[in-house]
CSV table of C-alpha atoms and ligand atoms in Angstrom, one decimal:
chain,number,residue,atom,x,y,z
A,987,MET,CA,280.7,111.5,-5.7
A,988,PRO,CA,278.9,111.9,-9.0
A,989,GLN,CA,275.4,113.4,-8.5
A,990,THR,CA,273.6,111.8,-11.4
A,991,THR,CA,274.4,108.9,-13.6
A,992,PRO,CA,273.5,109.5,-17.2
A,993,THR,CA,271.7,106.6,-18.9
A,994,LEU,CA,274.4,106.5,-21.7
A,995,PRO,CA,278.1,106.6,-20.8
A,996,VAL,CA,279.7,110.0,-21.1
A,997,TYR,CA,281.7,109.7,-24.3
A,998,LEU,CA,285.2,111.0,-24.0
A,999,ASP,CA,286.8,108.9,-26.7
A,1000,TYR,CA,286.5,111.2,-29.8
A,1001,ALA,CA,290.1,110.4,-30.8
A,1002,ALA,CA,289.0,106.7,-31.3
A,1003,THR,CA,286.0,107.8,-33.4
A,1004,THR,CA,283.4,110.6,-33.6
A,1005,PRO,CA,279.7,110.3,-34.1
A,1006,VAL,CA,278.4,111.1,-37.6
A,1007,ASP,CA,277.0,114.6,-37.6
A,1008,ASP,CA,273.3,114.7,-38.3
A,1009,ARG,CA,273.8,116.9,-41.2
A,1010,VAL,CA,276.3,114.4,-42.6
A,1011,ALA,CA,273.9,111.5,-42.1
A,1012,ALA,CA,271.2,113.4,-43.9
A,1013,VAL,CA,273.4,113.7,-47.0
A,1014,MET,CA,274.5,110.1,-46.9
A,1015,GLN,CA,270.9,108.9,-46.9
A,1016,ARG,CA,270.4,110.3,-50.4
A,1017,TYR,CA,272.5,107.7,-52.1
A,1018,LEU,CA,271.3,104.3,-51.0
A,1019,THR,CA,267.8,103.1,-51.7
A,1020,VAL,CA,265.8,102.3,-54.8
A,1021,ASP,CA,264.2,105.7,-55.2
A,1022,GLN,CA,267.5,107.5,-54.7
A,1023,LEU,CA,270.8,108.1,-56.5
A,1024,TYR,CA,272.3,104.6,-55.9
A,1025,ALA,CA,273.9,104.1,-59.3
A,1026,ASN,CA,277.5,103.1,-59.7
A,1027,PRO,CA,279.6,106.4,-60.2
A,1028,ALA,CA,281.7,104.5,-62.7
A,1029,SER,CA,278.7,103.7,-65.0
A,1030,ARG,CA,279.3,105.7,-68.1
A,1031,SER,CA,276.3,104.5,-70.1
A,1032,HIS,CA,273.4,106.2,-68.3
A,1033,MET,CA,272.5,109.5,-66.6
A,1034,LEU,CA,272.2,108.0,-63.2
A,1035,GLY,CA,275.8,106.9,-63.3
A,1036,TRP,CA,276.9,110.4,-64.4
A,1037,GLN,CA,274.9,112.0,-61.6
A,1038,ALA,CA,276.4,109.7,-59.0
A,1039,GLU,CA,279.8,110.6,-60.4
A,1040,GLN,CA,279.0,114.3,-59.9
A,1041,VAL,CA,278.2,113.6,-56.3
A,1042,VAL,CA,281.6,111.9,-55.9
A,1043,GLU,CA,283.3,114.8,-57.6
A,1044,GLN,CA,281.7,117.4,-55.4
A,1045,ALA,CA,282.8,115.5,-52.3
A,1046,ARG,CA,286.3,115.3,-53.8
A,1047,ARG,CA,286.3,119.1,-54.1
A,1048,GLN,CA,285.1,119.5,-50.5
A,1049,VAL,CA,287.9,117.3,-49.2
A,1050,ALA,CA,290.5,119.0,-51.5
A,1051,ASP,CA,289.3,122.5,-50.3
A,1052,ALA,CA,289.7,121.5,-46.7
A,1053,ILE,CA,293.5,121.0,-47.2
A,1054,GLY,CA,294.2,123.5,-50.0
A,1055,ALA,CA,294.6,120.7,-52.7
A,1056,ASP,CA,293.3,120.3,-56.2
A,1057,PRO,CA,290.5,117.7,-56.5
A,1058,ARG,CA,292.6,115.7,-58.9
A,1059,GLU,CA,295.0,115.1,-56.0
A,1060,ILE,CA,292.5,113.2,-53.9
A,1061,VAL,CA,292.4,109.4,-54.0
A,1062,TRP,CA,289.5,107.7,-52.2
A,1063,THR,CA,290.4,104.9,-49.9
A,1064,SER,CA,288.7,102.8,-47.2
A,1065,GLY,CA,290.2,105.0,-44.4
A,1066,ALA,CA,293.4,106.4,-43.2
A,1067,THR,CA,294.8,102.9,-42.6
A,1068,GLU,CA,294.6,102.2,-46.3
A,1069,ALA,CA,295.8,105.7,-47.1
A,1070,ASP,CA,298.9,105.1,-44.9
A,1071,ASN,CA,299.6,101.7,-46.5
A,1072,LEU,CA,299.2,103.2,-50.0
A,1073,ALA,CA,301.4,106.2,-49.2
A,1074,LEU,CA,304.3,104.2,-47.7
A,1075,THR,CA,304.2,100.9,-49.6
A,1076,GLY,CA,303.0,102.5,-52.9
A,1077,PHE,CA,305.5,105.3,-52.8
A,1078,MET,CA,308.5,103.1,-51.7
A,1079,ARG,CA,307.8,100.5,-54.4
A,1080,ALA,CA,307.4,103.1,-57.1
A,1081,ASN,CA,310.6,104.8,-56.2
A,1082,ARG,CA,313.2,102.0,-55.7
A,1083,GLU,CA,315.6,103.7,-58.0
A,1084,ARG,CA,315.4,106.9,-56.0
A,1085,GLY,CA,316.3,105.1,-52.7
A,1086,MET,CA,315.4,102.3,-50.4
A,1087,HIS,CA,315.4,104.3,-47.2
A,1088,LEU,CA,312.4,105.5,-45.3
A,1089,VAL,CA,312.4,107.7,-42.2
A,1090,THR,CA,309.5,107.7,-39.7
A,1091,SER,CA,309.0,107.9,-35.9
A,1092,THR,CA,308.4,105.4,-33.1
A,1093,ILE,CA,305.1,107.0,-32.1
A,1094,GLU,CA,303.3,106.9,-35.5
A,1095,HIS,CA,299.9,105.2,-35.7
A,1096,LYS,CA,300.1,101.4,-36.1
A,1097,ALA,CA,299.0,101.9,-39.8
A,1098,VAL,CA,302.4,103.5,-40.4
A,1099,VAL,CA,304.5,101.6,-37.9
A,1100,ASP,CA,303.3,98.2,-39.1
A,1101,THR,CA,303.5,99.2,-42.8
A,1102,ALA,CA,307.1,100.3,-42.2
A,1103,HIS,CA,307.9,97.0,-40.6
A,1104,ALA,CA,306.4,95.2,-43.6
A,1105,LEU,CA,308.6,97.3,-45.8
A,1106,GLU,CA,311.7,96.3,-43.8
A,1107,ALA,CA,310.8,92.7,-44.4
A,1108,GLU,CA,310.6,93.5,-48.1
A,1109,GLY,CA,314.2,94.8,-48.1
A,1110,PHE,CA,313.7,98.5,-47.5
A,1111,GLU,CA,315.6,100.2,-44.7
A,1112,VAL,CA,313.8,102.3,-42.0
A,1113,THR,CA,315.2,104.8,-39.6
A,1114,TRP,CA,313.0,105.2,-36.5
A,1115,ILE,CA,313.2,108.7,-34.9
A,1116,THR,CA,312.5,108.8,-31.1
A,1117,PRO,CA,310.6,112.1,-30.6
A,1118,GLY,CA,311.1,114.4,-27.6
A,1119,GLY,CA,309.2,114.1,-24.4
A,1120,ASP,CA,306.7,116.6,-25.8
A,1121,GLY,CA,305.8,114.1,-28.6
A,1122,ARG,CA,307.4,116.2,-31.3
A,1123,VAL,CA,310.1,115.5,-33.9
A,1124,THR,CA,312.4,118.4,-34.4
A,1125,PRO,CA,313.8,119.4,-37.8
A,1126,GLU,CA,317.3,118.7,-36.4
A,1127,GLN,CA,316.3,115.2,-35.4
A,1128,LEU,CA,315.0,114.6,-38.9
A,1129,ARG,CA,318.2,116.1,-40.5
A,1130,ASP,CA,320.3,113.6,-38.5
A,1131,ALA,CA,318.2,110.7,-39.8
A,1132,MET,CA,318.3,111.7,-43.5
A,1133,ARG,CA,320.6,109.9,-46.0
A,1134,ASP,CA,321.4,110.3,-49.7
A,1135,ASP,CA,319.1,107.3,-50.4
A,1136,THR,CA,316.1,108.5,-48.3
A,1137,ALA,CA,313.1,108.4,-50.6
A,1138,LEU,CA,310.3,109.2,-48.1
A,1139,VAL,CA,309.7,110.7,-44.7
A,1140,SER,CA,306.5,109.8,-42.9
A,1141,LEU,CA,305.6,111.9,-39.8
A,1142,MET,CA,302.2,112.5,-38.4
A,1143,THR,CA,300.6,115.9,-38.0
A,1144,VAL,CA,298.8,115.2,-34.8
A,1145,ASN,CA,299.5,112.2,-32.5
A,1146,ASN,CA,296.3,110.3,-31.7
A,1147,GLU,CA,297.3,109.3,-28.2
A,1148,LEU,CA,299.0,112.6,-27.0
A,1149,GLY,CA,297.5,115.4,-29.0
A,1150,SER,CA,301.0,116.6,-29.8
A,1151,VAL,CA,301.5,118.5,-33.1
A,1152,ASN,CA,304.5,118.4,-35.4
A,1153,ASP,CA,305.7,121.4,-37.4
A,1154,ILE,CA,305.1,119.7,-40.7
A,1155,ALA,CA,306.1,122.6,-42.9
A,1156,ALA,CA,309.6,122.7,-41.2
A,1157,LEU,CA,309.9,118.9,-41.4
A,1158,ALA,CA,308.9,119.0,-45.1
A,1159,ASP,CA,311.7,121.5,-45.8
A,1160,VAL,CA,314.3,119.1,-44.4
A,1161,ALA,CA,312.9,116.2,-46.3
A,1162,HIS,CA,313.0,118.2,-49.5
A,1163,GLU,CA,316.6,119.5,-48.8
A,1164,PHE,CA,317.6,115.8,-49.1
A,1165,GLY,CA,315.5,115.2,-52.2
A,1166,ALA,CA,313.0,113.0,-50.3
A,1167,ALA,CA,309.2,113.3,-50.3
A,1168,LEU,CA,307.1,114.0,-47.2
A,1169,HIS,CA,304.0,112.0,-46.1
A,1170,THR,CA,301.9,113.0,-43.1
A,1171,ASP,CA,299.1,111.2,-41.4
A,1172,ALA,CA,296.6,114.0,-40.8
A,1173,ALA,CA,293.7,111.8,-39.6
A,1174,GLN,CA,293.5,113.6,-36.3
A,1175,ALA,CA,294.4,117.0,-37.7
A,1176,ILE,CA,291.6,118.0,-39.9
A,1177,GLY,CA,289.6,120.8,-38.3
A,1178,ARG,CA,292.0,120.9,-35.4
A,1179,VAL,CA,295.0,122.5,-36.9
A,1180,PRO,CA,295.3,124.5,-40.2
A,1181,LEU,CA,296.2,122.3,-43.1
A,1182,ASP,CA,297.4,123.6,-46.4
A,1183,VAL,CA,299.3,121.2,-48.6
A,1184,GLY,CA,300.7,124.1,-50.7
A,1185,ALA,CA,301.9,126.3,-47.9
A,1186,GLN,CA,303.2,123.4,-45.9
A,1187,ASP,CA,304.7,121.8,-49.0
A,1188,ILE,CA,303.3,118.3,-48.3
A,1189,ASP,CA,303.6,115.5,-50.9
A,1190,LEU,CA,301.3,112.9,-49.5
A,1191,MET,CA,298.6,113.2,-46.8
A,1192,SER,CA,296.3,110.5,-45.2
A,1193,LEU,CA,292.8,111.5,-44.1
A,1194,SER,CA,289.9,109.6,-42.5
A,1195,GLY,CA,286.2,110.3,-42.5
A,1196,HIS,CA,285.3,109.1,-39.0
A,1197,LYS,CA,287.7,111.2,-37.0
A,1198,ALA,CA,285.9,114.3,-38.4
A,1199,TYR,CA,282.2,113.5,-37.8
A,1200,GLY,CA,281.9,111.6,-41.0
A,1201,PRO,CA,281.3,107.8,-41.6
A,1202,LYS,CA,283.7,105.0,-40.8
A,1203,GLY,CA,285.1,103.0,-43.7
A,1204,VAL,CA,286.1,105.9,-46.0
A,1205,GLY,CA,289.2,108.0,-46.2
A,1206,ALA,CA,291.5,109.6,-48.7
A,1207,LEU,CA,295.2,110.0,-49.7
A,1208,TYR,CA,296.3,113.3,-51.1
A,1209,VAL,CA,298.9,112.7,-53.8
A,1210,LYS,CA,300.6,115.8,-55.0
A,1211,ARG,CA,300.3,116.3,-58.8
A,1212,HIS,CA,304.0,116.2,-59.6
A,1213,PRO,CA,306.1,113.8,-61.8
A,1214,ASP,CA,308.2,112.9,-58.7
A,1215,ILE,CA,305.2,111.9,-56.6
A,1216,ARG,CA,304.1,108.5,-57.9
A,1217,VAL,CA,302.5,105.7,-55.9
A,1218,GLU,CA,302.1,102.1,-57.1
A,1219,ALA,CA,298.6,100.7,-56.6
A,1220,LEU,CA,298.1,98.1,-53.9
A,1221,ILE,CA,294.6,97.1,-54.9
A,1222,HIS,CA,294.1,96.2,-58.6
A,1223,GLY,CA,290.9,96.0,-60.5
A,1224,GLY,CA,288.9,98.4,-62.6
A,1225,GLY,CA,291.5,101.1,-62.7
A,1226,HIS,CA,289.5,103.6,-60.6
A,1227,GLU,CA,291.1,106.6,-59.0
A,1228,ARG,CA,293.5,107.0,-62.0
A,1229,GLY,CA,294.8,103.5,-61.4
A,1230,MET,CA,295.9,104.1,-57.9
A,1231,ARG,CA,293.0,102.4,-56.1
A,1232,SER,CA,290.5,100.2,-57.8
A,1233,GLY,CA,287.1,99.4,-56.4
A,1234,THR,CA,283.5,100.7,-56.8
A,1235,LEU,CA,283.3,104.1,-55.1
A,1236,PRO,CA,280.9,104.1,-52.1
A,1237,THR,CA,278.9,107.2,-53.1
A,1238,HIS,CA,277.1,107.5,-49.7
A,1239,GLN,CA,280.4,107.2,-47.7
A,1240,ILE,CA,282.2,109.6,-50.0
A,1241,ALA,CA,279.4,112.2,-50.0
A,1242,GLY,CA,279.4,111.9,-46.2
A,1243,MET,CA,283.1,112.5,-45.9
A,1244,GLY,CA,282.8,115.5,-48.2
A,1245,GLU,CA,280.0,117.0,-46.2
A,1246,ALA,CA,281.9,116.3,-42.9
A,1247,PHE,CA,285.0,118.0,-44.2
A,1248,ALA,CA,283.0,121.0,-45.5
A,1249,LEU,CA,281.5,121.3,-42.0
A,1250,MET,CA,285.0,121.2,-40.5
A,1251,VAL,CA,286.1,124.1,-42.7
A,1252,GLN,CA,283.1,126.1,-41.4
A,1253,GLN,CA,283.0,125.0,-37.9
A,1254,GLY,CA,286.4,123.4,-36.9
A,1255,GLU,CA,287.8,126.6,-35.3
A,1256,ALA,CA,284.6,127.2,-33.3
A,1257,ASP,CA,284.6,123.5,-32.2
A,1258,GLN,CA,288.2,123.9,-31.0
A,1259,ALA,CA,287.4,127.0,-29.0
A,1260,HIS,CA,284.5,125.2,-27.3
A,1261,ILE,CA,286.7,122.2,-26.6
A,1262,ALA,CA,289.6,124.3,-25.3
A,1263,ALA,CA,287.3,125.7,-22.6
A,1264,LEU,CA,286.2,122.2,-21.7
A,1265,GLY,CA,289.8,121.0,-21.6
A,1266,GLU,CA,290.7,123.7,-19.1
A,1267,ARG,CA,287.7,122.8,-17.0
A,1268,PHE,CA,288.8,119.2,-17.0
A,1269,LEU,CA,292.4,119.9,-16.1
A,1270,ASP,CA,291.2,122.3,-13.3
A,1271,GLY,CA,289.1,119.5,-12.0
A,1272,LEU,CA,292.0,117.0,-12.0
A,1273,ALA,CA,294.3,119.6,-10.3
A,1274,GLN,CA,292.4,118.8,-7.1
A,1275,LEU,CA,294.1,115.4,-7.1
A,1276,ASP,CA,297.7,114.9,-6.2
A,1277,ASP,CA,300.2,113.2,-8.5
A,1278,VAL,CA,298.3,113.7,-11.7
A,1279,HIS,CA,300.3,114.7,-14.8
A,1280,ARG,CA,299.4,115.4,-18.4
A,1281,ASN,CA,301.7,113.3,-20.6
A,1282,ALA,CA,303.7,115.0,-23.3
A,1283,ALA,CA,302.2,118.3,-22.5
A,1284,SER,CA,303.6,121.3,-24.4
A,1285,GLU,CA,302.6,124.6,-25.8
A,1286,ALA,CA,301.8,122.8,-29.0
A,1287,SER,CA,299.4,120.2,-27.5
A,1288,LEU,CA,295.9,120.2,-28.7
A,1289,PRO,CA,293.1,120.8,-26.1
A,1290,ASN,CA,290.9,117.9,-27.5
A,1291,ILE,CA,293.3,115.0,-26.6
A,1292,ILE,CA,294.4,114.9,-23.0
A,1293,ASN,CA,296.5,111.9,-21.9
A,1294,VAL,CA,296.8,111.8,-18.1
A,1295,ALA,CA,299.0,109.7,-15.8
A,1296,PHE,CA,297.4,109.0,-12.4
A,1297,GLY,CA,300.4,108.2,-10.1
A,1298,GLY,CA,299.9,105.2,-7.9
A,1299,VAL,CA,296.8,104.0,-9.7
A,1300,ASP,CA,296.6,101.0,-12.1
A,1301,GLY,CA,295.0,102.2,-15.4
A,1302,GLU,CA,293.0,99.1,-16.0
A,1303,SER,CA,291.5,99.3,-12.5
A,1304,LEU,CA,290.7,102.9,-13.0
A,1305,LEU,CA,289.1,102.1,-16.3
A,1306,MET,CA,286.9,99.5,-14.5
A,1307,ALA,CA,285.9,102.2,-11.9
A,1308,LEU,CA,285.0,104.6,-14.8
A,1309,ARG,CA,282.3,102.2,-16.1
A,1310,ASP,CA,280.0,105.0,-17.3
A,1311,VAL,CA,282.7,107.2,-18.8
A,1312,ALA,CA,284.1,106.0,-22.2
A,1313,VAL,CA,287.8,106.6,-22.4
A,1314,SER,CA,290.9,104.8,-23.7
A,1315,THR,CA,294.0,103.2,-22.2
A,1316,GLY,CA,296.8,103.1,-24.7
A,1317,SER,CA,297.8,99.7,-23.3
A,1318,ALA,CA,297.2,96.4,-25.1
A,1319,CYS,CA,296.2,93.3,-23.3
A,1320,ASN,CA,297.5,90.0,-24.3
A,1321,SER,CA,297.1,86.7,-22.6
A,1322,ALA,CA,300.2,87.0,-20.5
A,1323,SER,CA,300.2,90.6,-19.4
A,1324,VAL,CA,299.1,94.2,-20.0
A,1325,GLU,CA,301.6,96.0,-22.2
A,1326,PRO,CA,301.9,99.8,-21.8
A,1327,SER,CA,301.3,102.0,-24.8
A,1328,TYR,CA,304.3,102.1,-27.2
A,1329,VAL,CA,303.5,105.8,-27.8
A,1330,LEU,CA,303.8,106.7,-24.1
A,1331,LEU,CA,307.0,104.6,-23.7
A,1332,GLY,CA,308.2,106.2,-27.0
A,1333,VAL,CA,308.1,109.7,-25.4
A,1334,GLY,CA,309.9,108.5,-22.3
A,1335,VAL,CA,307.0,108.0,-19.9
A,1336,PRO,CA,308.1,105.4,-17.3
A,1337,ARG,CA,306.5,102.0,-17.7
A,1338,ARG,CA,304.7,102.3,-14.3
A,1339,LEU,CA,303.2,105.7,-15.2
A,1340,ALA,CA,302.3,104.5,-18.7
A,1341,LEU,CA,300.3,101.8,-17.1
A,1342,SER,CA,298.6,104.4,-14.9
A,1343,SER,CA,297.5,106.6,-17.9
A,1344,LEU,CA,294.2,107.2,-19.7
A,1345,ARG,CA,293.4,109.2,-22.8
A,1346,PHE,CA,290.5,111.6,-22.6
A,1347,SER,CA,289.4,113.1,-25.9
A,1348,PHE,CA,286.7,115.7,-26.4
A,1349,GLY,CA,284.6,116.8,-29.4
A,1350,ARG,CA,281.9,118.8,-31.0
A,1351,PHE,CA,279.1,117.3,-28.8
A,1352,THR,CA,280.9,117.2,-25.5
A,1353,THR,CA,279.2,119.3,-22.8
A,1354,ALA,CA,280.4,120.9,-19.6
A,1355,ALA,CA,278.1,118.5,-17.8
A,1356,ASP,CA,280.0,115.6,-19.4
A,1357,VAL,CA,283.3,117.0,-18.2
A,1358,ASP,CA,282.0,117.6,-14.7
A,1359,HIS,CA,280.6,114.1,-14.5
A,1360,ALA,CA,283.9,112.6,-15.6
A,1361,VAL,CA,285.9,114.7,-13.1
A,1362,GLY,CA,283.6,113.7,-10.3
A,1363,VAL,CA,283.9,110.0,-11.1
A,1364,LEU,CA,287.6,110.3,-11.5
A,1365,GLN,CA,288.1,112.1,-8.2
A,1366,HIS,CA,286.1,109.4,-6.4
A,1367,ALA,CA,287.8,106.5,-8.2
A,1368,VAL,CA,291.3,107.7,-7.9
A,1369,THR,CA,290.9,108.5,-4.2
A,1370,GLY,CA,289.3,105.1,-3.6
A,1371,LEU,CA,292.0,103.1,-5.5
A,1372,ARG,CA,294.8,104.9,-3.7
A,1373,GLY,CA,292.9,103.9,-0.5
B,2589,PLP,C1,292.2,106.6,-36.7
B,2589,PLP,C2,293.5,106.9,-37.2
B,2589,PLP,C3,294.0,106.1,-38.3
B,2589,PLP,C4,293.2,105.0,-38.9
B,2589,PLP,O1,292.1,105.6,-39.7
B,2589,PLP,P1,291.0,104.6,-40.2
B,2589,PLP,O2,290.1,105.5,-41.1
B,2589,PLP,O3,290.2,104.1,-39.0
B,2589,PLP,O4,291.6,103.5,-41.0
B,2589,PLP,C5,295.3,106.4,-38.8
B,2589,PLP,N1,296.0,107.3,-38.2
B,2589,PLP,C6,295.6,108.1,-37.2
B,2589,PLP,C7,296.5,109.1,-36.6
B,2589,PLP,C8,294.4,107.9,-36.6
B,2589,PLP,O5,294.0,108.6,-35.6
């Protein structure tokens, strides 16, 4: 039985979104109101515009520095969803002569999966790799999927439901062997695993502000400066972002993402060490229960995303019983039924267990008390539901 019930739910859903760090919010507040630097960063005719542009360029450098890129390789977007759309659709459309074939995996984020489906409808061909039970795509699997007309490979760095990590450098090598480019969705990776677009030889990388203690509604696509790496714009207008993404730049959002990424460079490793200890504590607590398994567990799983199957317990009922602990099921409800997570099914988790699974994700502000509370509630609820 839980001893105390906190007034706010215990938040263990950091993979869905993170709170904005206070230091980030303080930076964002400088660029909004009438006595602040609210000018349009694209205004060339007055000093306020130039100053706003400098703020945007500093943030561009902060984001570039976090991934070892040149600031000129960063294109601001509305989030990782738009960055994924721009990477896949923009690159495939710009490289028709190179090839009409795209390779990706079945457990990518919907922003990649649904974009790839839209490209199929547009006449492109897609090969869908089924990853291993550990959620990882091997270089051998990728090699088998490659063709002479493969233009692009899109494989995520960290899976948002499983916490599994791909060896992107090794996958990039295979893509390049076949003359294809490599895109990776790194929305969940920043601050959690080392990212270096040079050392890993990455051509396109999607990033998001709000998975890294920055604001929602802002992200970026890294586009390698190389004549072979061109993307066609999806959003047309004033020709911002070197023509790749028009629209007035949201100075406050961008400054916030820059600050959040700079903090990740400083603090990401310490955060992960703190979270790893909490993850151990959580798994130790769950080990008291029978028939509980971490899905897609491997040496390469991150400690901050723990997806757990509770045998013999319906996930939706468990979620109800966990009213004051905020977590995710991967399943999607529609009017007729509850569909299990395509990611869990994609790594071979049986349907029954996929429906019994919850994702717990931890972050910078998670405490040992949060974990202990969640473990207490889970032990009580699982035991009760198994009756
Ligand atoms: C959250 C997330 C996205 C979407 O990012 P937004 O900025 O919310 O559009 C894409 N890919 C992954 C892996 C994510 O975790």
